[in-house]
C-alpha positions as semicolon CSV with decimal commas, in nm:
position;residue;x (nm);y (nm);z (nm)
1;M;-7,488;0,784;-21,988
2;Q;-7,600;0,987;-22,288
3;R;-7,354;1,175;-22,512
4;M;-7,505;1,508;-22,402
5;D;-7,415;1,420;-22,043
6;H;-7,059;1,336;-22,153
7;T;-7,029;1,676;-22,321
8;S;-7,151;1,854;-22,009
9;I;-6,906;1,669;-21,785
10;L;-6,614;1,732;-22,019
11;R;-6,713;2,098;-22,039
12;N;-6,710;2,122;-21,661
13;H;-6,361;1,976;-21,653
14;G;-6,238;2,244;-21,892
15;L;-6,172;2,023;-22,196
16;F;-6,316;2,269;-22,445
17;D;-6,110;2,561;-22,318
18;A;-5,775;2,390;-22,266
19;K;-5,468;2,405;-22,488
20;V;-5,213;2,137;-22,406
21;P;-4,921;1,954;-22,574
22;R;-4,989;1,656;-22,798
23;Y;-4,732;1,460;-22,594
24;T;-4,561;1,287;-22,883
25;S;-4,256;1,322;-22,661
26;Y;-4,188;1,413;-22,300
27;P;-4,067;1,675;-22,244
28;P;-4,239;1,827;-22,549
29;A;-4,012;1,967;-22,821
30;N;-4,092;2,328;-22,732
31;R;-3,888;2,276;-22,414
32;F;-3,573;2,165;-22,594
33;A;-3,278;2,392;-22,516
34;P;-2,966;2,486;-22,717
35;E;-2,742;2,366;-22,433
36;V;-2,814;2,010;-22,549
37;G;-2,686;1,999;-22,906
38;A;-2,436;1,824;-23,132
39;A;-2,192;1,733;-22,851
40;F;-2,462;1,541;-22,666
41;Q;-2,577;1,394;-22,997
42;R;-2,232;1,249;-23,073
43;D;-2,185;1,114;-22,719
44;W;-2,529;0,950;-22,715
45;L;-2,473;0,791;-23,057
46;A;-2,161;0,622;-22,924
47;L;-2,361;0,477;-22,633
48;V;-2,615;0,294;-22,853
49;G;-2,588;-0,082;-22,803
50;A;-2,360;-0,251;-23,056
51;D;-2,623;-0,514;-23,140
52;E;-2,923;-0,280;-23,112
53;G;-3,189;-0,239;-23,381
54;I;-3,266;0,128;-23,441
55;S;-3,524;0,339;-23,625
56;L;-3,427;0,590;-23,892
57;Y;-3,650;0,885;-23,980
58;V;-3,560;1,092;-24,288
59;H;-3,723;1,433;-24,321
60;I;-3,783;1,580;-24,668
61;P;-3,894;1,941;-24,598
62;F;-4,016;2,025;-24,950
63;C;-4,357;2,040;-25,113
64;R;-4,472;2,134;-25,462
65;R;-4,762;2,313;-25,294
66;L;-4,792;2,435;-24,936
67;C;-5,120;2,315;-24,788
68;W;-5,254;2,589;-24,563
69;F;-5,361;2,358;-24,281
70;C;-5,015;2,205;-24,238
71;A;-4,787;2,307;-23,950
72;C;-4,498;2,081;-24,051
73;R;-4,150;2,219;-24,118
74;T;-4,169;2,246;-24,498
75;Q;-4,097;2,486;-24,781
76;G;-4,240;2,518;-25,129
77;T;-4,044;2,457;-25,446
78;S;-4,135;2,460;-25,813
79;T;-3,817;2,283;-25,926
80;L;-3,608;1,987;-25,808
81;S;-3,286;2,187;-25,787
82;P;-3,303;2,268;-25,412
83;V;-3,422;1,914;-25,342
84;Q;-3,123;1,766;-25,522
85;S;-2,885;1,985;-25,322
86;Y;-3,062;1,888;-24,999
87;V;-3,039;1,515;-25,074
88;E;-2,663;1,549;-25,122
89;V;-2,641;1,692;-24,770
90;L;-2,859;1,407;-24,639
91;L;-2,607;1,161;-24,781
92;H;-2,329;1,329;-24,580
93;E;-2,538;1,313;-24,264
94;I;-2,614;0,945;-24,321
95;D;-2,242;0,878;-24,351
96;A;-2,173;1,076;-24,033
97;Y;-2,432;0,877;-23,838
98;R;-2,290;0,550;-23,963
99;A;-1,942;0,655;-23,850
100;A;-2,065;0,770;-23,507
101;L;-2,272;0,460;-23,429
102;P;-2,122;0,129;-23,311
103;H;-2,043;-0,106;-23,599
104;G;-2,303;-0,375;-23,527
105;V;-2,607;-0,146;-23,510
106;K;-2,877;-0,246;-23,762
107;M;-3,178;-0,068;-23,905
108;R;-3,510;-0,209;-23,778
109;R;-3,739;0,067;-23,901
110;L;-3,707;0,326;-24,177
111;H;-3,958;0,606;-24,233
112;L;-3,950;0,880;-24,495
113;G;-4,156;1,183;-24,394
114;G;-4,199;1,546;-24,475
115;G;-4,298;1,753;-24,649
116;T;-4,350;1,533;-24,950
117;P;-4,096;1,250;-24,986
118;T;-4,258;1,143;-25,314
119;L;-4,163;1,481;-25,457
120;L;-3,821;1,330;-25,529
121;S;-3,757;1,203;-25,880
122;A;-3,715;0,829;-25,922
123;A;-3,339;0,872;-25,970
124;L;-3,308;1,091;-25,660
125;M;-3,514;0,851;-25,449
126;R;-3,297;0,562;-25,567
127;R;-2,981;0,755;-25,477
128;L;-3,108;0,831;-25,127
129;L;-3,228;0,478;-25,054
130;S;-2,918;0,320;-25,201
131;R;-2,702;0,515;-24,955
132;I;-2,921;0,426;-24,657
133;F;-2,932;0,054;-24,737
134;D;-2,560;0,051;-24,818
135;R;-2,466;0,209;-24,487
136;F;-2,715;0,026;-24,264
137;A;-2,779;-0,346;-24,269
138;H;-3,133;-0,425;-24,163
139;T;-3,284;-0,675;-23,922
140;N;-3,500;-0,970;-24,024
141;D;-3,815;-0,792;-23,901
142;F;-3,730;-0,469;-24,085
143;E;-4,016;-0,237;-24,185
144;F;-3,999;0,050;-24,435
145;S;-4,273;0,315;-24,444
146;V;-4,323;0,631;-24,651
147;E;-4,560;0,929;-24,636
148;I;-4,730;0,968;-24,972
149;D;-4,921;1,258;-25,125
150;P;-5,148;1,107;-25,394
151;T;-5,120;1,425;-25,600
152;E;-4,739;1,396;-25,605
153;A;-4,665;1,026;-25,646
154;S;-4,550;0,918;-25,992
155;D;-4,556;0,554;-26,092
156;D;-4,176;0,567;-26,136
157;V;-4,119;0,682;-25,777
158;L;-4,364;0,427;-25,639
159;A;-4,181;0,157;-25,839
160;V;-3,849;0,258;-25,677
161;L;-4,007;0,239;-25,332
162;A;-4,147;-0,104;-25,416
163;A;-3,803;-0,218;-25,538
164;Y;-3,665;-0,129;-25,194
165;K;-3,944;-0,336;-25,035
166;M;-4,157;-0,060;-24,884
167;T;-4,387;-0,238;-24,640
168;R;-4,618;0,044;-24,530
169;A;-4,752;0,353;-24,702
170;S;-4,907;0,646;-24,516
171;V;-5,145;0,833;-24,745
172;G;-5,263;1,184;-24,660
173;V;-5,633;1,249;-24,725
174;Q;-5,753;1,502;-24,461
175;D;-6,103;1,537;-24,615
176;F;-6,267;1,465;-24,951
177;D;-6,524;1,746;-24,935
178;K;-6,449;1,996;-25,213
179;R;-6,538;2,307;-25,011
180;V;-6,318;2,195;-24,723
181;Q;-6,030;2,114;-24,960
182;V;-6,042;2,459;-25,120
183;A;-6,045;2,623;-24,775
184;I;-5,733;2,434;-24,661
185;G;-5,541;2,462;-24,989
186;R;-5,535;2,091;-25,064
187;E;-5,744;1,979;-25,358
188;Q;-5,724;1,604;-25,401
189;S;-5,989;1,387;-25,560
190;F;-6,105;1,052;-25,435
191;E;-6,015;0,905;-25,774
192;Q;-5,653;1,023;-25,746
193;T;-5,630;0,870;-25,401
194;R;-5,793;0,543;-25,506
195;D;-5,560;0,506;-25,805
196;V;-5,248;0,553;-25,590
197;V;-5,379;0,306;-25,332
198;E;-5,440;0,049;-25,605
199;T;-5,089;0,106;-25,744
200;L;-4,937;0,061;-25,400
201;R;-5,118;-0,265;-25,349
202;R;-5,020;-0,393;-25,693
203;N;-4,661;-0,312;-25,599
204;G;-4,684;-0,537;-25,297
205;V;-4,722;-0,285;-25,015
206;Q;-4,840;-0,491;-24,720
207;S;-5,006;-0,223;-24,511
208;L;-5,180;0,107;-24,577
209;N;-5,235;0,402;-24,342
210;I;-5,467;0,694;-24,417
211;D;-5,464;1,026;-24,231
212;V;-5,790;1,219;-24,180
213;L;-5,847;1,552;-24,002
214;Y;-6,144;1,679;-23,807
215;G;-6,199;2,040;-23,702
216;L;-6,137;2,180;-24,051
217;P;-6,315;2,488;-24,191
218;F;-6,666;2,423;-24,324
219;Q;-6,654;2,065;-24,197
220;T;-6,995;1,933;-24,089
221;P;-7,113;1,601;-23,948
222;K;-7,245;1,507;-24,293
223;S;-6,930;1,606;-24,481
224;I;-6,694;1,419;-24,250
225;M;-6,916;1,109;-24,259
226;D;-6,923;1,121;-24,639
227;S;-6,543;1,149;-24,644
228;L;-6,505;0,860;-24,401
229;D;-6,736;0,644;-24,613
230;R;-6,497;0,695;-24,903
231;V;-6,194;0,631;-24,685
232;V;-6,343;0,310;-24,548
233;S;-6,417;0,194;-24,903
234;L;-6,038;0,187;-24,958
235;R;-6,008;-0,046;-24,657
236;P;-5,686;0,093;-24,508
237;D;-5,524;-0,118;-24,238
238;R;-5,484;0,186;-24,012
239;L;-5,633;0,532;-23,984
240;A;-5,514;0,835;-23,794
241;L;-5,793;1,078;-23,702
242;Y;-5,613;1,395;-23,598
243;G;-5,768;1,716;-23,474
244;Y;-5,665;2,010;-23,690
245;A;-5,430;2,232;-23,488
246;H;-5,489;2,597;-23,576
247;V;-5,162;2,762;-23,472
248;P;-5,099;3,051;-23,712
249;H;-4,848;3,194;-23,461
250;V;-4,635;2,887;-23,541
251;A;-4,734;2,812;-23,904
252;K;-4,779;3,144;-24,085
253;R;-4,951;2,982;-24,383
254;Q;-5,250;2,906;-24,159
255;V;-5,352;3,272;-24,182
256;M;-5,509;3,160;-24,512
257;I;-5,758;2,945;-24,317
258;P;-6,090;3,129;-24,261
259;E;-6,111;3,124;-23,882
260;D;-6,483;3,205;-23,877
261;A;-6,545;2,878;-24,065
262;L;-6,368;2,664;-23,803
263;P;-6,591;2,455;-23,575
264;D;-6,577;2,551;-23,208
265;P;-6,432;2,300;-22,956
266;E;-6,766;2,138;-22,876
267;K;-6,840;2,091;-23,247
268;R;-6,490;1,946;-23,287
269;Y;-6,574;1,698;-23,012
270;L;-6,896;1,604;-23,193
271;L;-6,710;1,552;-23,522
272;A;-6,448;1,334;-23,352
273;T;-6,713;1,129;-23,173
274;L;-6,916;1,071;-23,489
275;A;-6,600;0,973;-23,676
276;K;-6,501;0,728;-23,404
277;D;-6,847;0,568;-23,414
278;R;-6,828;0,536;-23,793
279;L;-6,485;0,373;-23,788
280;T;-6,552;0,133;-23,504
281;G;-6,880;0,044;-23,674
282;A;-6,677;-0,044;-23,985
283;G;-6,470;-0,295;-23,788
284;Y;-6,175;-0,083;-23,679
285;A;-6,041;-0,099;-23,325
286;A;-6,005;0,240;-23,152
287;L;-5,646;0,274;-23,029
288;G;-5,516;0,546;-22,800
289;I;-5,685;0,881;-22,854
290;D;-5,682;0,914;-23,233
291;H;-5,581;0,594;-23,414
292;F;-5,783;0,306;-23,557
293;A;-5,673;-0,025;-23,703
294;L;-5,814;-0,352;-23,830
295;P;-5,801;-0,642;-23,582
296;S;-5,535;-0,811;-23,797
297;D;-5,301;-0,509;-23,796
298;S;-4,982;-0,517;-23,591
299;L;-5,078;-0,193;-23,414
300;T;-5,397;-0,352;-23,279
301;K;-5,194;-0,649;-23,160
302;A;-4,939;-0,419;-22,996
303;A;-5,216;-0,228;-22,818
304;K;-5,359;-0,553;-22,681
305;A;-5,013;-0,662;-22,570
306;G;-4,947;-0,327;-22,403
307;T;-4,648;-0,250;-22,627
308;M;-4,798;0,030;-22,838
309;V;-4,608;0,358;-22,791
310;R;-4,651;0,720;-22,898
311;N;-4,387;0,912;-23,089
312;F;-4,352;1,197;-23,338
313;Q;-4,542;1,002;-23,604
314;G;-4,834;0,922;-23,371
315;Y;-4,901;0,574;-23,233
316;T;-4,670;0,295;-23,340
317;D;-4,562;-0,059;-23,265
318;D;-4,198;0,039;-23,322
319;P;-4,000;-0,143;-23,048
320;C;-3,675;0,051;-23,096
321;E;-3,541;0,254;-22,807
322;T;-3,325;0,466;-23,038
323;L;-3,466;0,681;-23,318
324;I;-3,222;0,861;-23,546
325;G;-3,362;1,176;-23,708
326;I;-3,203;1,269;-24,042
327;G;-3,265;1,603;-24,212
328;A;-3,359;1,958;-24,116
329;S;-3,567;1,978;-23,792
330;A;-3,560;1,598;-23,747
331;I;-3,552;1,477;-23,387
332;S;-3,342;1,190;-23,253
333;R;-3,451;0,998;-22,945
334;F;-3,210;0,817;-22,716
335;S;-3,260;0,648;-22,380
336;T;-3,084;0,950;-22,228
337;G;-3,262;1,232;-22,411
338;Y;-3,367;1,404;-22,733
339;V;-3,172;1,610;-22,985
340;Q;-3,330;1,809;-23,267
341;N;-3,143;1,908;-23,581
342;A;-3,131;2,273;-23,681
343;V;-3,478;2,365;-23,801
344;A;-3,405;2,602;-24,090
345;T;-3,275;2,418;-24,396
346;S;-2,989;2,666;-24,441
347;A;-2,875;2,628;-24,079
348;Y;-2,902;2,250;-24,107
349;V;-2,686;2,243;-24,422
350;E;-2,424;2,466;-24,258
351;R;-2,400;2,237;-23,953
352;I;-2,368;1,921;-24,162
353;K;-2,094;2,074;-24,375
354;K;-1,909;2,192;-24,065
355;S;-1,922;1,884;-23,842
356;G;-2,129;1,611;-24,007
357;L;-2,402;1,635;-23,744
358;A;-2,675;1,899;-23,714
359;G;-2,787;1,875;-23,351
360;H;-2,909;2,219;-23,244
361;K;-3,117;2,178;-22,930
362;G;-3,258;1,906;-22,707
363;V;-3,299;1,781;-22,355
364;A;-3,111;1,538;-22,133
365;L;-3,362;1,329;-21,940
366;T;-3,345;1,323;-21,563
367;A;-3,472;1,022;-21,367
368;E;-3,789;1,218;-21,290
369;D;-3,835;1,302;-21,660
370;Q;-3,819;0,932;-21,743
371;F;-4,073;0,855;-21,471
372;I;-4,317;1,124;-21,590
373;S;-4,260;1,017;-21,951
374;S;-4,361;0,661;-21,863
375;L;-4,674;0,782;-21,684
376;I;-4,777;0,999;-21,978
377;N;-4,703;0,725;-22,231
378;D;-4,921;0,481;-22,036
379;I;-5,209;0,728;-22,011
380;M;-5,181;0,816;-22,379
381;C;-5,143;0,457;-22,502
382;K;-5,335;0,247;-22,249
383;G;-5,567;0,497;-22,088
384;A;-5,442;0,365;-21,756
385;I;-5,155;0,357;-21,507
386;D;-5,041;0,025;-21,359
387;K;-4,928;0,145;-21,017
388;G;-4,737;-0,170;-20,926
389;A;-4,545;-0,181;-21,253
390;M;-4,462;0,188;-21,221
391;I;-4,328;0,148;-20,867
392;R;-4,121;-0,153;-20,969
393;A;-3,970;0,043;-21,257
394;F;-3,923;0,366;-21,057
395;P;-3,906;0,278;-20,685
396;A;-3,753;0,616;-20,595
397;F;-4,072;0,791;-20,713
398;A;-4,331;0,592;-20,519
399;D;-4,422;0,895;-20,307
400;L;-4,450;1,121;-20,612
401;L;-4,672;0,865;-20,782
402;E;-4,903;0,864;-20,481
403;Q;-4,918;1,245;-20,486
404;L;-4,995;1,252;-20,859
405;I;-5,267;0,988;-20,826
406;E;-5,423;1,188;-20,544
407;H;-5,412;1,500;-20,762
408;L;-5,576;1,321;-21,057
409;N;-5,853;1,194;-20,830
410;S;-5,917;1,545;-20,708
411;R;-5,895;1,709;-21,050
412;F;-6,082;1,447;-21,256
413;S;-6,339;1,298;-21,024
414;G;-6,588;1,101;-21,234
415;L;-6,356;1,073;-21,535
416;I;-6,124;0,812;-21,388
417;I;-6,152;0,491;-21,189
418;D;-5,890;0,454;-20,915
419;M;-5,842;0,098;-20,793
420;P;-5,568;-0,019;-20,556
421;K;-5,349;-0,150;-20,838
422;R;-5,459;0,052;-21,138
423;L;-5,592;0,393;-21,237
424;T;-5,803;0,390;-21,554
425;V;-5,962;0,664;-21,765
426;R;-6,328;0,581;-21,823
427;A;-6,380;0,477;-22,185
428;E;-6,642;0,744;-22,248
429;F;-6,401;1,014;-22,128
430;L;-6,091;0,919;-22,327
431;P;-6,116;1,252;-22,518
432;A;-5,983;1,410;-22,196
433;T;-5,663;1,202;-22,209
434;R;-5,432;1,487;-22,314
435;L;-5,582;1,705;-22,042
436;I;-5,507;1,433;-21,787
437;A;-5,154;1,388;-21,922
438;A;-5,095;1,761;-21,880
439;Q;-5,168;1,730;-21,508
440;L;-4,889;1,471;-21,482
441;D;-4,651;1,711;-21,652
442;Q;-4,441;1,852;-21,370
443;A;-4,271;2,120;-21,578
444;R;-4,572;2,239;-21,777
445;S;-4,566;2,612;-21,840
446;K;-4,883;2,810;-21,902
447;N;-4,680;3,041;-22,124
448;H;-4,644;2,779;-22,397
449;M;-4,904;2,801;-22,672
450;H;-5,038;2,462;-22,774
451;S;-5,327;2,321;-22,976
452;L;-5,678;2,259;-22,846
453;A;-5,709;1,961;-22,614
454;V;-5,994;1,816;-22,824
């Protein structure tokens, strides 16, 4: 089937008109409610297994510059003073988590995100990491990853990260085209990026991720291919190819983006398809809906083994059931639900000073939520639903599963293959995965404003 035919079929199924959640969690974070806050957070922390390995995510919501395309919870700063004050509050929260968790819990994953974690001075980074590693022993298979902005990554800070055995670096690129960079407020040369990558590798970083965006203003097939050629020349172990989410109603800074220069949904689809072809042609395996990795990478191996999952950082091989979110707006995940810290930095600080924990809103998962979450995770990660495995895991929802499968067959005829034991999204129609996931979402509200489905 030719690509033009694929576009026509996807158009007929409404892909280019739909706005749906990204499904990095289920229920999505915009359905978290204030009824599920710090009290639930403290109770759920106490229920974590005493010998369990957990993930820690530390959010640094500060940037020297505010890139216009970004919808993350961040704030600009020209000095380190507010960052220093914020880190002191982080240290209190780390202590509070350690006190609330069972004694034997160990750290299996640690991720610093933002914002710009590498905005911290070397001394401040050392202070933060020293507290984390002092309070949490780590497992033998421990991994430590950090988001890095090549324009804000001094050799001193990278040396501190190396001293604490950072294993994976996630480098933001977005696009190397100068006109695109100016339009999104993020000017970053290839040479800057290359130099940081070389420093990271000299410092012993074992794995490198690079993030790229499609759907940016002034982006063309030629410009994105030129950018990808440069990215591929750095030979990252993983790449994330995200669609730019234009949501100025959520991220006010996006009003700086020239909307008339944004590609329409069908052009976005073309850019994503061309990028996928370029990356798979360069030897990367396509994973899920927007990730790529070398055959030797642990994410590729997890995808083949069926253990790849999707979370707030995208696709991961993180096996931990519990994720502890530290910092303003950070989200914790437990087997029983999600809790998000207060979003505004000032409100977060006030909560930590008052009670040690900053849980502000969340959701307690019902049995049906867990069932739907598993269905959506399988569609998002495997492009398929194993009916037998799902019934064995959730026998009480066998009838609902049958109803949902019947609905998918009716709604997406031609896009999926329904066999007695397994429902599979056709490979050529994987771009419709989020649209399919949305039809499994029992509580989806049309009133929520999300990003484009493609």
